[in-house]
mmCIF file of C-alpha atoms and ligand atoms in Angstrom:
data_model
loop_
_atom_site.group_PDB
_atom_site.id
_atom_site.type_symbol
_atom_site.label_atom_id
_atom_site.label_comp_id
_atom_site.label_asym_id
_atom_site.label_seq_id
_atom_site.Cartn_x
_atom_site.Cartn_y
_atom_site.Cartn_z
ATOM 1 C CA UNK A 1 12.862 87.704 -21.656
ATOM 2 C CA UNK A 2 12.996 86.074 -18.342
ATOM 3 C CA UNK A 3 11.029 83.891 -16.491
ATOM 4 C CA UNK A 4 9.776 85.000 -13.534
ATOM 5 C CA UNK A 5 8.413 82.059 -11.318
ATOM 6 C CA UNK A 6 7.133 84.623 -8.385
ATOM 7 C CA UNK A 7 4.723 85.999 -11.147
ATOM 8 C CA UNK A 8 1.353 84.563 -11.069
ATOM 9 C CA UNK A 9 -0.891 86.796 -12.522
ATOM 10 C CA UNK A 10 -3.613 85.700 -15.346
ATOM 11 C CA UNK A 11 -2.567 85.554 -18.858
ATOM 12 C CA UNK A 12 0.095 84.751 -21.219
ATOM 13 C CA UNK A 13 3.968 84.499 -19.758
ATOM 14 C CA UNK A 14 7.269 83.946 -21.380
ATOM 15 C CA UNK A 15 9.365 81.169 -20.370
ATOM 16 C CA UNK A 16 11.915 81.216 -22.888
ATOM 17 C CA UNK A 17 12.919 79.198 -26.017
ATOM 18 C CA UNK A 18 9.593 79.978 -27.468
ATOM 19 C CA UNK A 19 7.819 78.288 -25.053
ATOM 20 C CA UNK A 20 4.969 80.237 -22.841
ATOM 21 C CA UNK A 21 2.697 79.281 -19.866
ATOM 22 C CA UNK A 22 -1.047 80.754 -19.963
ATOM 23 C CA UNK A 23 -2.181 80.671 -16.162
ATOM 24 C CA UNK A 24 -5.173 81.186 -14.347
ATOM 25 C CA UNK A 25 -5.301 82.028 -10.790
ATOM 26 C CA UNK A 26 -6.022 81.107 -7.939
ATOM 27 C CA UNK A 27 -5.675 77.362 -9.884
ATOM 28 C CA UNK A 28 -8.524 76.302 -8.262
ATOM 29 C CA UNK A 29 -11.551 73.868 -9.344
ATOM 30 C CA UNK A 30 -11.920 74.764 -13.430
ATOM 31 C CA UNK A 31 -8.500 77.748 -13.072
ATOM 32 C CA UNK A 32 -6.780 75.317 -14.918
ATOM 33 C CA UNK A 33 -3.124 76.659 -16.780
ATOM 34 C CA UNK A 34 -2.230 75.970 -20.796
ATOM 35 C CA UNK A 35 0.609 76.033 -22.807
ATOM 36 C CA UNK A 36 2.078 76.781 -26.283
ATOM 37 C CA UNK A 37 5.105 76.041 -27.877
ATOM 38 C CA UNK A 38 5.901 78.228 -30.629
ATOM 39 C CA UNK A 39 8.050 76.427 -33.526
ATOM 40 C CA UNK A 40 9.254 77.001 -36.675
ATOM 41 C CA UNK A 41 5.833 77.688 -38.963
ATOM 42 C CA UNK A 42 3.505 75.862 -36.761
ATOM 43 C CA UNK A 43 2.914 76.005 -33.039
ATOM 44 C CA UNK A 44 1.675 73.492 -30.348
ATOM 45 C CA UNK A 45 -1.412 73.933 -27.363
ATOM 46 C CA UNK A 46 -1.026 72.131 -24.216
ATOM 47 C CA UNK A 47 -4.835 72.255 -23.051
ATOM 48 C CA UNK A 48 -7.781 74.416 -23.849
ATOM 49 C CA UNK A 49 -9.753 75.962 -20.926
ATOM 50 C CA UNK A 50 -12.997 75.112 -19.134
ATOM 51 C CA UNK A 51 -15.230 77.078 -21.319
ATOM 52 C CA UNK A 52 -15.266 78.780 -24.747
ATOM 53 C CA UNK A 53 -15.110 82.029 -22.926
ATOM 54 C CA UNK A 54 -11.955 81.517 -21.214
ATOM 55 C CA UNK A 55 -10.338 79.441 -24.116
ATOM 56 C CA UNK A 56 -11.551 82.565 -26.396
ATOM 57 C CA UNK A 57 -9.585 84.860 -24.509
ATOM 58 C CA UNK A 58 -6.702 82.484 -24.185
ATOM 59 C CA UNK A 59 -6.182 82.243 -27.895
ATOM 60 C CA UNK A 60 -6.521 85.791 -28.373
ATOM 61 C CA UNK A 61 -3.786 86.596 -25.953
ATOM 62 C CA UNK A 62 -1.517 84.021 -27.792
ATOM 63 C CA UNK A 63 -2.208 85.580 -30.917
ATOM 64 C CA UNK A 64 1.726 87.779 -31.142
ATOM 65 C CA UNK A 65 3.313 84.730 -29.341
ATOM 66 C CA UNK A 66 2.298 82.617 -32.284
ATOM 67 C CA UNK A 67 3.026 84.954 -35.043
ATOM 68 C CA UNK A 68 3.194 83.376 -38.238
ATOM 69 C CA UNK A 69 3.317 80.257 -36.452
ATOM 70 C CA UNK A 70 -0.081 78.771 -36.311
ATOM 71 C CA UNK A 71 -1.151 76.382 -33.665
ATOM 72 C CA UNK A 72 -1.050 72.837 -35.662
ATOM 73 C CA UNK A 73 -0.834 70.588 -32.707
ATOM 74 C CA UNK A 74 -3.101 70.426 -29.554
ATOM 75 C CA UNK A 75 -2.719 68.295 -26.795
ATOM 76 C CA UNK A 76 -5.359 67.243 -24.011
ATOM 77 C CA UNK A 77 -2.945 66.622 -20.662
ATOM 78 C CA UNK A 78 -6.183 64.490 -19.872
ATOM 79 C CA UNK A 79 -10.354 64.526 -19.992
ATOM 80 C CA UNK A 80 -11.229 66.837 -17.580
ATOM 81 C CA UNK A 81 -13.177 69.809 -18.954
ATOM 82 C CA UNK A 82 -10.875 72.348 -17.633
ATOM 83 C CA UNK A 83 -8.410 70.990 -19.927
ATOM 84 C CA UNK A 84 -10.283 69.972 -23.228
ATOM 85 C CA UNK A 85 -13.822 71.781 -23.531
ATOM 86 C CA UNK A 86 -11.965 74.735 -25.600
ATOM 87 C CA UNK A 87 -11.342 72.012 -28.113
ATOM 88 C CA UNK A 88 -13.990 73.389 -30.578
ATOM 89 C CA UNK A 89 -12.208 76.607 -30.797
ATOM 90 C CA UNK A 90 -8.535 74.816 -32.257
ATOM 91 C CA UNK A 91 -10.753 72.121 -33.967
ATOM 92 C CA UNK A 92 -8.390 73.042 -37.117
ATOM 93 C CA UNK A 93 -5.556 71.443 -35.728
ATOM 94 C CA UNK A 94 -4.711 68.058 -34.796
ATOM 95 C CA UNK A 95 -5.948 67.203 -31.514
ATOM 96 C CA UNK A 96 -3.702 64.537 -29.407
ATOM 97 C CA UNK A 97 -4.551 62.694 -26.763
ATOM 98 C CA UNK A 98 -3.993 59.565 -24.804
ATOM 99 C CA UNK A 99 -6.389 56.738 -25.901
ATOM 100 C CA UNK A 100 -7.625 56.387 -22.548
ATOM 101 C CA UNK A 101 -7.922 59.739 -22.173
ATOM 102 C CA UNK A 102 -10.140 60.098 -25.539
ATOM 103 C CA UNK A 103 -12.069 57.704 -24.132
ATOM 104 C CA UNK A 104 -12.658 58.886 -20.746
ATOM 105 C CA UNK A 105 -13.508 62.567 -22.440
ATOM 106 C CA UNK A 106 -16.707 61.036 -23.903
ATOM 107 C CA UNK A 107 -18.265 60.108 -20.414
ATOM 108 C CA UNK A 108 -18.191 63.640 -19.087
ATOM 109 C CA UNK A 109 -19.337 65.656 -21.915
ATOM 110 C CA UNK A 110 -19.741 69.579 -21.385
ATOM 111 C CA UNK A 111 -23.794 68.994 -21.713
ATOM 112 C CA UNK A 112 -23.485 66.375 -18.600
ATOM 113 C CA UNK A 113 -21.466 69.588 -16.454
ATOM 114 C CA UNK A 114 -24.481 72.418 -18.413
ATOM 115 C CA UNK A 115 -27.018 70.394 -16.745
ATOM 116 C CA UNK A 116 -25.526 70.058 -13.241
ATOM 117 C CA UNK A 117 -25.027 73.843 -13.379
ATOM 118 C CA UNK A 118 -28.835 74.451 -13.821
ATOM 119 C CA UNK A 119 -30.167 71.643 -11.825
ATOM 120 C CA UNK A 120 -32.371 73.482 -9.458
ATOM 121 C CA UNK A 121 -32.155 72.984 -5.527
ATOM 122 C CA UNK A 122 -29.504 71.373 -3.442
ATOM 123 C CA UNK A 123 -28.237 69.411 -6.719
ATOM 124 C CA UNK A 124 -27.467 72.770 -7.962
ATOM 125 C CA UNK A 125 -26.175 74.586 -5.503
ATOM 126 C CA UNK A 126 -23.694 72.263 -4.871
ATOM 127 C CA UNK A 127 -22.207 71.862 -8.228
ATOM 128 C CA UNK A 128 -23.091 75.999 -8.693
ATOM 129 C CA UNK A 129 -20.542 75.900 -5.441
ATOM 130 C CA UNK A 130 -17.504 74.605 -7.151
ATOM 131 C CA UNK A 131 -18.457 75.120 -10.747
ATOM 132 C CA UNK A 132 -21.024 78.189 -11.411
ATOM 133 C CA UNK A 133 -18.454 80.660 -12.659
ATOM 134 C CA UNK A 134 -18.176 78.371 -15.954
ATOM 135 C CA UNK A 135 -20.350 78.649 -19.317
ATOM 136 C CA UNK A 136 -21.152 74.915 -20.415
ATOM 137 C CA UNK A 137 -24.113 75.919 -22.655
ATOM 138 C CA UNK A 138 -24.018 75.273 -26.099
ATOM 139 C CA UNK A 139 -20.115 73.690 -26.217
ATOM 140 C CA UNK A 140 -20.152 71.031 -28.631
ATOM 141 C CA UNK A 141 -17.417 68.525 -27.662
ATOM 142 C CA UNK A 142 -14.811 68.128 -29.746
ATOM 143 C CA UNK A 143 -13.089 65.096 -29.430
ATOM 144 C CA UNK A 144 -9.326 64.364 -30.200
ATOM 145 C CA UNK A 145 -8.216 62.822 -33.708
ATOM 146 C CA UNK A 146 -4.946 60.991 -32.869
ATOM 147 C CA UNK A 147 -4.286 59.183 -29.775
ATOM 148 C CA UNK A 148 -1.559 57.109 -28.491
ATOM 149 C CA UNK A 149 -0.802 54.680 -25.631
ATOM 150 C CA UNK A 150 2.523 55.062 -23.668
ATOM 151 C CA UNK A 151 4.773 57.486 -25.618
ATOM 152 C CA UNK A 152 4.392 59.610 -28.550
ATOM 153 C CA UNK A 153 7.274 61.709 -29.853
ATOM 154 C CA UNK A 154 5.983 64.425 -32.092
ATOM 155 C CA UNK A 155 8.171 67.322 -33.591
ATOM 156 C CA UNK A 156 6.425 70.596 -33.895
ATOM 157 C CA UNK A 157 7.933 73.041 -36.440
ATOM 158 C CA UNK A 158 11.826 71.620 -36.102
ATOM 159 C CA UNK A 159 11.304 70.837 -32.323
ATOM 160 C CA UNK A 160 11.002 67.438 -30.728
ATOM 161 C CA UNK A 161 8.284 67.169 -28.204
ATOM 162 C CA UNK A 162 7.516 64.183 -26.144
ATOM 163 C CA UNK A 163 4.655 62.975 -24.620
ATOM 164 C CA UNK A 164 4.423 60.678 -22.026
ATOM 165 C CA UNK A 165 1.502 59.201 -20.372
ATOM 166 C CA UNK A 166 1.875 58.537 -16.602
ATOM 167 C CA UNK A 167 -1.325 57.515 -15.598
ATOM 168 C CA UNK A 168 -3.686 56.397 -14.258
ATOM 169 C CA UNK A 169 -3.199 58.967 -11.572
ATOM 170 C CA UNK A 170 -5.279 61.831 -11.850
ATOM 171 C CA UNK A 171 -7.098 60.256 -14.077
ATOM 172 C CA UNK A 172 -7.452 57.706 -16.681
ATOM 173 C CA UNK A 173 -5.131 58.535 -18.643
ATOM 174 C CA UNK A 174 -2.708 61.495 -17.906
ATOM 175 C CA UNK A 175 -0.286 63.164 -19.999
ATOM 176 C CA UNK A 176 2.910 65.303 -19.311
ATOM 177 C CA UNK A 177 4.421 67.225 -22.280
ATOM 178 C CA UNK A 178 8.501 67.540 -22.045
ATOM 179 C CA UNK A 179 10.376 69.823 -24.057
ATOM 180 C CA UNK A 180 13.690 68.863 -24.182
ATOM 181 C CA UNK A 181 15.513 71.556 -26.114
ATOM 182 C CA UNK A 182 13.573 74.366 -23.953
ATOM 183 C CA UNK A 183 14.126 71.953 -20.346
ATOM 184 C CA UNK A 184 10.443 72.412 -19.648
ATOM 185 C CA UNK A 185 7.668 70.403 -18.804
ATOM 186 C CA UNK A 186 4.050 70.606 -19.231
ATOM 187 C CA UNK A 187 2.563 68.476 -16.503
ATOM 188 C CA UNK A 188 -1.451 68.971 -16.507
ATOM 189 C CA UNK A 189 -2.716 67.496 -13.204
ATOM 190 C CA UNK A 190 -0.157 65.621 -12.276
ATOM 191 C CA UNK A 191 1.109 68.878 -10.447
ATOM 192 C CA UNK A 192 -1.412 71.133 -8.408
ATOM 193 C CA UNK A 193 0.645 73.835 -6.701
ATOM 194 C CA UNK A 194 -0.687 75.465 -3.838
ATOM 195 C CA UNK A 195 -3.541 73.545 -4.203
ATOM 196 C CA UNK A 196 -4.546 69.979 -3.338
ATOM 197 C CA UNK A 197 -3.985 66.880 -5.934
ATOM 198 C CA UNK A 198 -6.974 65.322 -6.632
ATOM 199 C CA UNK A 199 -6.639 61.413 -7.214
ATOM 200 C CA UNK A 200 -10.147 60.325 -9.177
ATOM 201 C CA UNK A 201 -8.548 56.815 -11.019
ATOM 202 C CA UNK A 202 -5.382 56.171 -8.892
ATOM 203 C CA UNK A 203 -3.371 54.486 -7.677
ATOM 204 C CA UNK A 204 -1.663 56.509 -5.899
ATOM 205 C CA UNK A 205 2.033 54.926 -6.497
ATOM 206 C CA UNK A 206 1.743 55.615 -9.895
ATOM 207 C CA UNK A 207 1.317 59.536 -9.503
ATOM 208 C CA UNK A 208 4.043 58.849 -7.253
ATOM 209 C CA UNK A 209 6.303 57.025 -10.023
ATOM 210 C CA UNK A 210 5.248 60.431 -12.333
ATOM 211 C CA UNK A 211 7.150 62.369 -10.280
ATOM 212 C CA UNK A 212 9.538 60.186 -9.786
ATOM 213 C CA UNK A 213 10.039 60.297 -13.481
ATOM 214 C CA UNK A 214 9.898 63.887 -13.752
ATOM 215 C CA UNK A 215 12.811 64.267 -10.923
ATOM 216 C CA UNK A 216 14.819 62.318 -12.860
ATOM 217 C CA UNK A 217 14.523 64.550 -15.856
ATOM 218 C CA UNK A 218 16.723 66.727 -17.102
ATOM 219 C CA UNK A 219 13.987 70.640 -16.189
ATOM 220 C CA UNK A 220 13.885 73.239 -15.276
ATOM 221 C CA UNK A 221 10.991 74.994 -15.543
ATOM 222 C CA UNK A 222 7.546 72.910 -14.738
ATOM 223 C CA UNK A 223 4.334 74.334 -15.688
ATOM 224 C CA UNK A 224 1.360 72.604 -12.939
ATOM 225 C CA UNK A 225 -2.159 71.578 -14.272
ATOM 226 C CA UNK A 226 -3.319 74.690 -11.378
ATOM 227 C CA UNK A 227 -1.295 76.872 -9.440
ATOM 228 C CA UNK A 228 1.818 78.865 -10.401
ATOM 229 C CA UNK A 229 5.253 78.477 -12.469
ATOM 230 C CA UNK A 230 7.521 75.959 -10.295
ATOM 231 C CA UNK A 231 10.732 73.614 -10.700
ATOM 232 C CA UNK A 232 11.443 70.548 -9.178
ATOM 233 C CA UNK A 233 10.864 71.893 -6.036
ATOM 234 C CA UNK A 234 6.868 71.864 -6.449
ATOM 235 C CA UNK A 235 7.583 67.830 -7.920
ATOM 236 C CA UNK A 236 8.672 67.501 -4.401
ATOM 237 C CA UNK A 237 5.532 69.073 -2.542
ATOM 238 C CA UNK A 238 3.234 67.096 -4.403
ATOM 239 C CA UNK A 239 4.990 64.123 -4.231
ATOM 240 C CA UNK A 240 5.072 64.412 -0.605
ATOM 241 C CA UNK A 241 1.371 65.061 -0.291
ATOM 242 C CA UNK A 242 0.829 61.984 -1.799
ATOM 243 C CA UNK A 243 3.177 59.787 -0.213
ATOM 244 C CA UNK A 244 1.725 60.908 3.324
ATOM 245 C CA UNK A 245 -2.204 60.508 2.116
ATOM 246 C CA UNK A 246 -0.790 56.749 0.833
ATOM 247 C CA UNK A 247 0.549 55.795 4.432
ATOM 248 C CA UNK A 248 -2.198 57.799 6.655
ATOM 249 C CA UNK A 249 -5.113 56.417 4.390
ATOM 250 C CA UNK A 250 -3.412 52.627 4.650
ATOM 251 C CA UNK A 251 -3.061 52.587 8.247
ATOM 252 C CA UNK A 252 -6.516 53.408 9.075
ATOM 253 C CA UNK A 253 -7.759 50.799 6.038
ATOM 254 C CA UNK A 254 -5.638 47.885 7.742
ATOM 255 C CA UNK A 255 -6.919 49.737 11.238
ATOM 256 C CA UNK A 256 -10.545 48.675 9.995
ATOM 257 C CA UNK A 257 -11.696 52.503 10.017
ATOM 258 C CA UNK A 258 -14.335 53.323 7.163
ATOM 259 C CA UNK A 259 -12.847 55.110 4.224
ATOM 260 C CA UNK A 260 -15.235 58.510 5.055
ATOM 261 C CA UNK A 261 -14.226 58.344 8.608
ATOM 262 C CA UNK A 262 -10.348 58.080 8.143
ATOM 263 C CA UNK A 263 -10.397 61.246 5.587
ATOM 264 C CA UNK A 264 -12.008 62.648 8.211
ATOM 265 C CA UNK A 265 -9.364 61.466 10.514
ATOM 266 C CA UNK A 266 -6.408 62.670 9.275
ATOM 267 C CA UNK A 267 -5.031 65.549 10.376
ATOM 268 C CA UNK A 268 -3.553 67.209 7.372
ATOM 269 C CA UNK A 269 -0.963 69.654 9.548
ATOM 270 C CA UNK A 270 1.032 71.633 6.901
ATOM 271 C CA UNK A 271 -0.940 70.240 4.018
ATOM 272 C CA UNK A 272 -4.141 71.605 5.174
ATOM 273 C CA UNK A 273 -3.187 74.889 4.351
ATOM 274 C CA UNK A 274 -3.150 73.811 0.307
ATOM 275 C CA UNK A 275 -6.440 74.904 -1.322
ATOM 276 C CA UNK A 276 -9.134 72.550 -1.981
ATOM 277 C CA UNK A 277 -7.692 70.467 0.792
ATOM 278 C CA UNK A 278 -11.482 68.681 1.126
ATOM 279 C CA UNK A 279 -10.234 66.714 -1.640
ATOM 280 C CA UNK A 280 -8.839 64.689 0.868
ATOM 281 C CA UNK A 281 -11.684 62.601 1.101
ATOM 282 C CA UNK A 282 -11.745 61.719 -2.622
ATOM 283 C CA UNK A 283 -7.968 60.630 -2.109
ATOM 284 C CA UNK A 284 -8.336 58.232 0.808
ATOM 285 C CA UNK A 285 -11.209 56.860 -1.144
ATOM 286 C CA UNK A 286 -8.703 55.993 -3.653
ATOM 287 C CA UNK A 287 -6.484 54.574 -1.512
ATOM 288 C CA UNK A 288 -9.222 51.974 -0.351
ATOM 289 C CA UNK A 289 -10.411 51.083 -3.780
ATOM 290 C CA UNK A 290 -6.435 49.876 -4.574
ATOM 291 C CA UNK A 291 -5.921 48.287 -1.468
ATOM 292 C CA UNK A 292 -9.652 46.173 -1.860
ATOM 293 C CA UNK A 293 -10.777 46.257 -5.754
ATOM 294 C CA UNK A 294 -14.378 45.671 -3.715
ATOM 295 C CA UNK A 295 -14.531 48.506 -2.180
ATOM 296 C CA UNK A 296 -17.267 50.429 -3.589
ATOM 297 C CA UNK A 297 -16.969 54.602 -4.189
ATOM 298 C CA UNK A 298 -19.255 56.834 -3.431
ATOM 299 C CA UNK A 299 -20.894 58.427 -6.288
ATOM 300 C CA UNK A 300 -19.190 61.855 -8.088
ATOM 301 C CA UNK A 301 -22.362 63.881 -6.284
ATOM 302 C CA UNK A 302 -21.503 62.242 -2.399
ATOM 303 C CA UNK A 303 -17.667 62.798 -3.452
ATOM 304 C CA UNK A 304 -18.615 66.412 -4.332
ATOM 305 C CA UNK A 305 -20.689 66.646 -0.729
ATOM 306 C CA UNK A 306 -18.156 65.155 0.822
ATOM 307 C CA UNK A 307 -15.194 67.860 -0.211
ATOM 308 C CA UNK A 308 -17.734 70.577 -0.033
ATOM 309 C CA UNK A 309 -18.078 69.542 3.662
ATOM 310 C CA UNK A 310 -14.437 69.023 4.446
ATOM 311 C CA UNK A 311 -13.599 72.243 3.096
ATOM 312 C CA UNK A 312 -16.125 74.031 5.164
ATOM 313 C CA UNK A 313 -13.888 72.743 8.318
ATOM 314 C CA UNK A 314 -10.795 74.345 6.727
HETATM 315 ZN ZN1 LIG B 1 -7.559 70.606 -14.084
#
């Protein structure tokens, strides 16, 4: 079968060599992507989805792919929910994860994102905003049961798989997942296409050094954390985005300008058209926090006010 990178479309696609990409339009917040790998006797997940719901569905549509090949190995690209709260539903298998990662997982449990959902009022309908197509009730976090710092190199029914952590970028603890034999890559968040990265730990240069690293490789088919099927080409475009938030955001920081005020600042041009591009503000608040480790961040419900309100410009 061929791969065919126009194609986004929800649901399972082939890639080739036994490996598949499971994607979710329009990759926006919580339309995260997955993957499998299917080896000999035993197959591997790249992410679960947001809710059980989704991940449900997910599985089901794997279910030929994996054949007599039954998942054994899941990996968590990193803690956000979009990528791990399907966990209980593969709870079987091994569950791998950076160490920071595991860690970070346990501060943002699905009952914390249940009770934003419901909060009534302006709480609510802010979080409802970017969140309320989710089901958070009644997930009970399941938590990964080997981690690793750095590199792990795991083989997965004959095939050699290996993960590398790149972060913090995205977040705490990011993981890409290279196939070598297939010349694919599973990147999780450190690639948003046709969407806007979001940098919550930072700094930015080492997201920039990830795709650095994954230009470097030897791929040809990337698989984002949101958005559709791309190559090096969509490395490029996110690297770019980040390299020009890293120079506007320290101009205006060494300029004096307050971080809220530069992200409002910047003129995005070309970029603006990504989706999400409110995220912005999160970004250049990142930005500040490396260049002065006192600069204080707004809290997760102003950073959430703050995209909602840059997005509203857009
Ligand atoms: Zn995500």
């Amino acid at each position: 079968m061929t791969t065919n990178a126009a194609a986004y479309t929800k649901g399972l696609h082939e890639l080739g060599d036994g490996c598949f990409a499971y994607l979710q339009p329009d990759g926006g917040w919580g339309w995260s992507n997955a993957g499998l790998v299917v080896g000999d006797g035993v197959s591997l997940l790249v992410d679960t989805l947001f809710d059980l719901q989704l991940t449900r569905e997910m599985l089901d549509s794997m279910r030929s792919a994996v054949g007599n090949a039954p998942i054994g190995t899941v990996v968590n690209t990193h803690a956000n929910g979009d990528h791990c709260y399907g966990n209980q539903l593969v709870s079987d298998a091994e569950i791998i994860a950076s160490e920071k990662a595991a860690h970070e997982m346990r501060e943002v449990p699905p009952s914390m994102l249940a009770a934003l959902n419901s909060a009534p009022g302006e709480l609510g309908d802010l979080f409802r905003g970017f969140f309320g197509a989710f089901h958070f009730d009644g997930i009970e976090q399941t938590l990964p049961t080997r981690t690793f710092v750095g590199r792990l190199d795991i083989e997965v029914g004959g095939r050699a798989i290996e993960l590398i952590e790149v972060g913090p970028a995205h977040t705490a603890g990011d993981v890409i997942a290279y196939v070598p034999d297939a010349k694919t890559v599973y990147t999780g968040d450190i690639l948003f296409i046709g969407g806007t990265p979001i940098v919550w730990a930072g700094p930015l240069s080492n997201w920039i050094a990830a795709c650095d690293l994954m230009l470097g490789m030897d791929i040809e088919t990337v698989v984002p954390g949101h958005g559709p099927l791309t190559d090096k080409t969509g490395v490029v475009q996110v690297r770019d985005y980040l390299a020009f938030v890293q120079t506007e955001a320290t101009a205006r920081f060494h300029a004096g300008m307050d971080a809220w005020d530069a992200a409002r600042d910047i003129a995005l041009d070309g970029f603006g058209e990504l989706g999400e591009a409110g995220r912005i503000s999160v970004n250049v608040d990142t930005v500040y926090r490396t260049l002065d480790p006192n600069h204080i961040s707004p809290d997760v419900v102003e950073q959430f006010k703050r995209m909602a309100a840059l997005d509203a410009r857009h």
